[in-house]
Amino acid sequence: MAPKILDEHSLQAREQEIIDAALALIAREGVANVTMDKVVAKVSYSKGTVYKHFTGKEDLLLAIGNQAITIMLDLFFRASQYPGCARERMLLINFSYLFYAILHPALFMSAMCSKSPNVYEKSTIKRVQEQEHLEMKLMGIFFNLIEEAIADKSFTLPPDMDMQQICFANWSLGYGVISLLADEVESCSGRTGLVVERELFNQNNIFLDGLRWGPLSHEKDYKAGLKEALEQVFGEELARMKALGRELNF
Amino acid sequence: MAPKILDEHSLQAREQEIIDAALALIAREGVANVTMDKVVAKVSYSKGTVYKHFTGKEDLLLAIGNQAITIMLDLFFRASQYPGCARERMLLINFSYLFYAILHPALFMSAMCSKSPNVYEKSTIKRVQEQEHLEMKLMGIFFNLIEEAIADKSFTLPPDMDMQQICFANWSLGYGVISLLADEVESCSGRTGLVVERELFNQNNIFLDGLRWGPLSHEKDYKAGLKEALEQVFGEELARMKALGRELNF
DNA sequence: ACCTGAACACCGTTCAAGT
DNA sequence: ACCTGAACACCGTTCAAGT
């Protein structure tokens, strides 16, 4: 038999098959309970082939993390293109982050787990660099938005903070709220009475009011504006959430 | 030989020895690289005995997480007793959270890893309940502080938020900032120019200003007040940090 | 050139045998 | 009553043998 020469395309398709198999397992059993054996059993290739694509378990996890960022990038970009004021779009981006967490719980968990020195150490340099590149693009969306707001005078930087710090502050807000309420994102238990979309909305207003980013929350009905924007930009995502029995409740 | 009867005290001492051994290993190699074998090798008891105390690896991790909360509880309580205004003390509590993350990186990492369904599922009910109890006490400190502020009129609840939501918002702020900058908490690399103590200070001001919690940041010099309070309440912790070559820099 | 799966080292957990 | 460590099932990774 003539030796096979694999083209880039089929190699990438195979890589995606492995990632998808891992994601399905993660969704069912959680990141910690997934083994390479189980992944191999789910794909049409052998162990050796899987290890040809990923140098190990951590490298696979990082690849999944990168896929997560790619999906977020799409959501964030769409949100940033909405024809509303800058502050409105900032809120919309943060809500798109929530959609990602709700609609892709396995990706969300994987991305969180992949952000650890242990994973980076054991991964390919190539994939670590890919993550850095993707994160730069993500940051770029925020930077552009903040720059626009500064340009149209709805926001001015506080004297002791630069754009990167504002960007980080907004990011850590969404991250804190969504990751801490992530268990409730899936289950409807609601043991404590905290509703993630409500807290995200309120904290966003408090934060942006604190920054004096106009229009302030008492000057504009951001709740109505957000509902409108969600319908328009994330209609498909809302429908998928409704199908999962998870409707936004604020 | 007469059969031994173990008293509660020596049992607890042994449990602590195992926890300490695990923490030392976690500090050196990270949570993911610690094995039960390594822990057993470090203590003066056998595998079977270790498994008498902890039903498994996850149960041990949760025990460490509970110890972490206990230490935080002490720091938070001390901060809450400082004779300053309520807003000042809120800031001080958030900084005590940062101290905990810097001075006890192994505990901090373990506590983060222990907050996962996978860990709870595989742990003793007893230890899960202990964690819930400790977290209630932690919340209590925040609740008391917020109540005081409401009582002395420096703060009024927004119409659409209750105390639990304010409490959670403050918690998620500290969690977001500190956990995202945790790698920089240890290493001095500072690749991006974000300094965790500076971001924590700024975001606290923005958040509390946004809540209209008085005195507002332009009405009072919180930086000077914080420095004073830190010297007074956390002098020992500051000294230990200085010994580690980690001085606060805002 | 590419794929396979047996083989190996290691890890978490148990429990029969000891004192 | 309590402790031990050999034994077992399982997991991550490698690589000699195949096509």
Coordinates of C-alpha atoms in Angstrom, one line a residue, chain B:
Chain B
M1 CA 0.2 -5.1 74.0
A2 CA -3.0 -3.5 75.2
P3 CA -5.1 -2.1 72.4
K4 CA -4.7 1.7 71.9
I5 CA -7.6 4.1 72.5
L6 CA -7.0 7.3 70.7
D7 CA -8.3 10.5 72.2
E8 CA -9.8 13.3 70.2
H9 CA -6.8 15.5 70.7
S10 CA -4.1 13.3 69.2
L11 CA -6.4 12.4 66.3
Q12 CA -6.7 16.1 65.5
A13 CA -3.0 16.7 65.8
R14 CA -2.4 13.8 63.3
E15 CA -5.0 15.3 60.9
Q16 CA -3.2 18.6 61.1
E17 CA 0.2 16.9 60.4
I18 CA -1.3 15.4 57.2
I19 CA -2.8 18.7 56.1
D20 CA 0.5 20.5 56.7
A21 CA 2.4 17.9 54.8
A22 CA 0.0 18.3 51.9
L23 CA 0.3 22.1 52.0
A24 CA 4.1 21.9 51.9
L25 CA 3.9 19.7 48.8
I26 CA 1.3 21.9 47.2
A27 CA 3.5 25.0 47.8
R28 CA 6.4 23.3 46.0
E29 CA 4.7 21.4 43.1
G30 CA 1.2 22.9 42.8
V31 CA -2.2 21.2 43.6
A32 CA -2.3 19.2 40.4
N33 CA 1.0 17.5 41.0
V34 CA 0.4 16.3 44.5
T35 CA -0.3 12.6 45.0
M36 CA -1.4 10.7 48.0
D37 CA 1.8 8.7 47.8
K38 CA 3.9 11.8 48.3
V39 CA 1.7 13.0 51.2
V40 CA 2.0 9.6 52.9
A41 CA 5.8 9.6 52.4
K42 CA 6.0 12.9 54.2
V43 CA 4.1 12.0 57.3
S44 CA 4.9 9.4 60.0
Y45 CA 1.8 7.3 59.3
S46 CA 0.9 4.8 56.7
K47 CA -1.5 5.0 53.8
G48 CA -4.3 3.2 55.7
T49 CA -4.1 5.7 58.5
V50 CA -4.2 8.7 56.1
Y51 CA -7.3 7.2 54.6
K52 CA -8.8 6.8 58.0
H53 CA -8.8 10.6 58.3
F54 CA -9.7 11.5 54.8
T55 CA -11.9 9.4 52.6
G56 CA -9.8 10.4 49.6
K57 CA -7.8 13.0 47.8
E58 CA -10.7 15.4 47.4
D59 CA -11.7 15.1 51.0
L60 CA -8.2 16.1 52.0
L61 CA -8.4 19.1 49.6
L62 CA -11.7 20.2 51.1
A63 CA -10.2 20.0 54.6
I64 CA -7.4 22.3 53.4
G65 CA -10.0 24.6 51.9
N66 CA -11.7 24.8 55.2
Q67 CA -8.5 25.7 56.9
A68 CA -8.0 28.5 54.4
I69 CA -11.4 29.9 55.3
T70 CA -10.5 29.7 59.0
I71 CA -7.4 31.9 58.3
M72 CA -9.4 34.3 56.2
L73 CA -12.0 34.6 59.0
D74 CA -9.3 35.7 61.4
L75 CA -8.0 38.3 59.0
F76 CA -11.4 39.6 58.1
F77 CA -12.5 39.8 61.8
R78 CA -9.4 41.8 62.7
A79 CA -10.0 44.2 59.8
S80 CA -13.6 44.6 60.7
Q81 CA -12.7 45.7 64.3
Y82 CA -10.5 48.7 63.1
P83 CA -11.8 52.0 64.5
G84 CA -12.5 53.7 61.1
C85 CA -15.6 54.4 59.1
A86 CA -17.5 51.5 57.6
R87 CA -16.3 52.2 54.1
E88 CA -12.7 52.3 55.3
R89 CA -13.1 48.9 57.0
M90 CA -14.7 47.4 53.9
L91 CA -11.5 48.4 52.0
L92 CA -9.4 47.0 54.8
I93 CA -11.2 43.6 54.7
N94 CA -10.6 43.4 50.9
F95 CA -6.9 44.1 51.5
S96 CA -6.8 41.4 54.2
Y97 CA -8.1 39.0 51.5
L98 CA -5.1 40.1 49.4
F99 CA -2.7 39.4 52.3
Y100 CA -4.1 36.0 52.6
A101 CA -3.5 35.3 48.9
I102 CA 0.0 36.6 49.1
L103 CA 1.1 35.1 52.4
H104 CA -0.6 31.7 51.9
P105 CA -0.4 31.0 48.2
A106 CA -0.8 27.2 48.8
L107 CA -3.9 27.7 50.9
F108 CA -5.3 30.2 48.3
M109 CA -4.8 27.8 45.4
S110 CA -6.2 24.9 47.4
A111 CA -9.3 26.8 48.4
M112 CA -9.9 27.7 44.8
C113 CA -9.5 24.1 43.6
S114 CA -11.7 22.8 46.4
K115 CA -14.6 25.0 45.2
S116 CA -15.8 22.5 42.6
P117 CA -18.7 20.0 42.4
N118 CA -16.2 17.2 41.8
V119 CA -14.6 17.9 45.2
Y120 CA -17.9 18.2 47.1
E121 CA -19.3 14.9 45.6
K122 CA -16.3 12.9 46.7
S123 CA -16.0 14.5 50.2
T124 CA -17.5 13.7 53.6
I125 CA -20.8 15.4 54.3
K126 CA -19.3 16.5 57.6
R127 CA -16.6 18.5 55.8
V128 CA -19.0 20.0 53.3
Q129 CA -21.2 21.2 56.2
E130 CA -18.2 22.6 58.0
Q131 CA -17.4 24.6 54.9
E132 CA -20.9 26.0 54.7
H133 CA -20.7 26.9 58.4
L134 CA -17.4 28.7 57.9
E135 CA -18.7 30.6 54.9
M136 CA -21.8 31.7 56.8
K137 CA -19.5 33.2 59.5
L138 CA -17.5 35.0 56.7
M139 CA -20.7 36.5 55.3
G140 CA -21.7 37.5 58.8
I141 CA -18.7 39.9 59.0
F142 CA -19.8 41.6 55.8
F143 CA -23.4 41.8 56.8
N144 CA -22.6 43.4 60.1
L145 CA -20.4 46.0 58.4
I146 CA -23.1 46.8 55.9
E147 CA -25.7 47.1 58.6
E148 CA -23.6 49.5 60.5
A149 CA -23.1 51.7 57.4
I150 CA -26.9 51.7 56.9
A151 CA -27.4 52.6 60.5
D152 CA -25.0 55.5 60.5
K153 CA -26.5 56.7 57.2
S154 CA -23.2 56.6 55.3
F155 CA -24.8 54.1 53.0
T156 CA -28.4 53.3 51.8
L157 CA -29.3 50.2 49.9
P158 CA -30.2 50.9 46.2
P159 CA -33.9 50.3 45.7
D160 CA -33.3 47.1 43.6
M161 CA -30.7 45.5 45.8
D162 CA -30.6 43.8 49.2
M163 CA -27.8 43.2 51.6
Q164 CA -26.9 39.8 50.3
Q165 CA -26.4 41.3 46.8
I166 CA -24.2 44.1 48.1
C167 CA -22.2 41.5 50.0
F168 CA -21.8 39.3 47.0
A169 CA -20.9 42.2 44.7
N170 CA -18.1 43.2 47.1
W171 CA -16.9 39.6 47.4
S172 CA -16.9 39.0 43.6
L173 CA -14.9 42.2 43.1
G174 CA -12.1 41.0 45.4
Y175 CA -12.3 37.5 44.0
G176 CA -12.1 38.7 40.4
V177 CA -9.2 41.0 40.9
I178 CA -7.1 38.8 43.2
S179 CA -7.7 35.4 41.4
L180 CA -7.0 36.9 38.0
L181 CA -3.8 38.5 39.1
A182 CA -2.9 35.6 41.4
D183 CA 0.1 34.5 39.3
E184 CA 1.5 37.9 39.6
V185 CA 0.8 37.7 43.3
E186 CA 3.7 35.3 43.6
S187 CA 6.0 36.1 40.7
C188 CA 7.3 39.7 40.3
S189 CA 7.2 39.4 36.5
G190 CA 4.4 42.0 36.1
R191 CA 4.3 41.4 32.4
T192 CA 1.3 43.6 31.8
G193 CA 1.9 46.4 34.2
L194 CA -1.1 45.5 36.4
V195 CA -0.3 45.7 40.1
V196 CA -2.9 43.8 42.1
E197 CA -2.9 46.1 45.1
R198 CA -3.4 49.2 42.9
E199 CA -6.2 47.6 40.9
L200 CA -7.9 46.4 44.1
F201 CA -7.7 49.9 45.6
N202 CA -9.1 51.6 42.5
Q203 CA -11.8 49.1 41.8
N204 CA -12.9 49.3 45.4
N205 CA -13.3 53.1 45.2
I206 CA -15.1 52.9 41.9
F207 CA -17.5 50.3 43.2
L208 CA -18.3 52.0 46.5
D209 CA -18.5 55.4 44.8
G210 CA -21.0 53.8 42.4
L211 CA -23.0 52.7 45.4
R212 CA -22.9 56.2 46.8
W213 CA -21.3 54.8 50.0
G214 CA -19.9 57.8 51.8
P215 CA -17.6 59.4 52.3
L216 CA -16.9 59.3 48.5
S217 CA -13.4 58.8 47.3
H218 CA -13.0 62.5 46.4
E219 CA -14.2 63.5 49.9
K220 CA -11.6 61.5 51.8
D221 CA -8.0 60.3 51.4
Y222 CA -8.6 56.6 51.5
K223 CA -5.0 55.8 50.4
A224 CA -3.5 57.5 53.5
G225 CA -6.2 56.0 55.7
L226 CA -5.5 52.5 54.3
K227 CA -1.8 52.8 54.9
E228 CA -2.4 53.9 58.5
A229 CA -4.9 51.1 59.0
L230 CA -2.6 48.4 57.5
E231 CA 0.3 49.4 59.8
Q232 CA -2.0 49.3 62.8
V233 CA -3.9 46.1 62.1
F234 CA -1.6 44.1 59.8
G235 CA 1.8 45.1 60.9
E236 CA 2.9 41.6 61.4
E237 CA 1.6 40.5 58.0
L238 CA 3.3 43.5 56.3
A239 CA 6.6 42.5 58.0
R240 CA 6.3 38.9 56.8
M241 CA 5.6 40.1 53.3
K242 CA 8.6 42.4 53.4
A243 CA 10.7 39.4 54.5
L244 CA 9.4 37.7 51.3
G245 CA 10.6 40.6 49.2
R246 CA 7.0 41.6 48.5
E247 CA 6.2 45.2 49.5
L248 CA 2.8 46.8 48.7
N249 CA 3.2 49.3 45.9
F250 CA 0.5 51.8 45.2

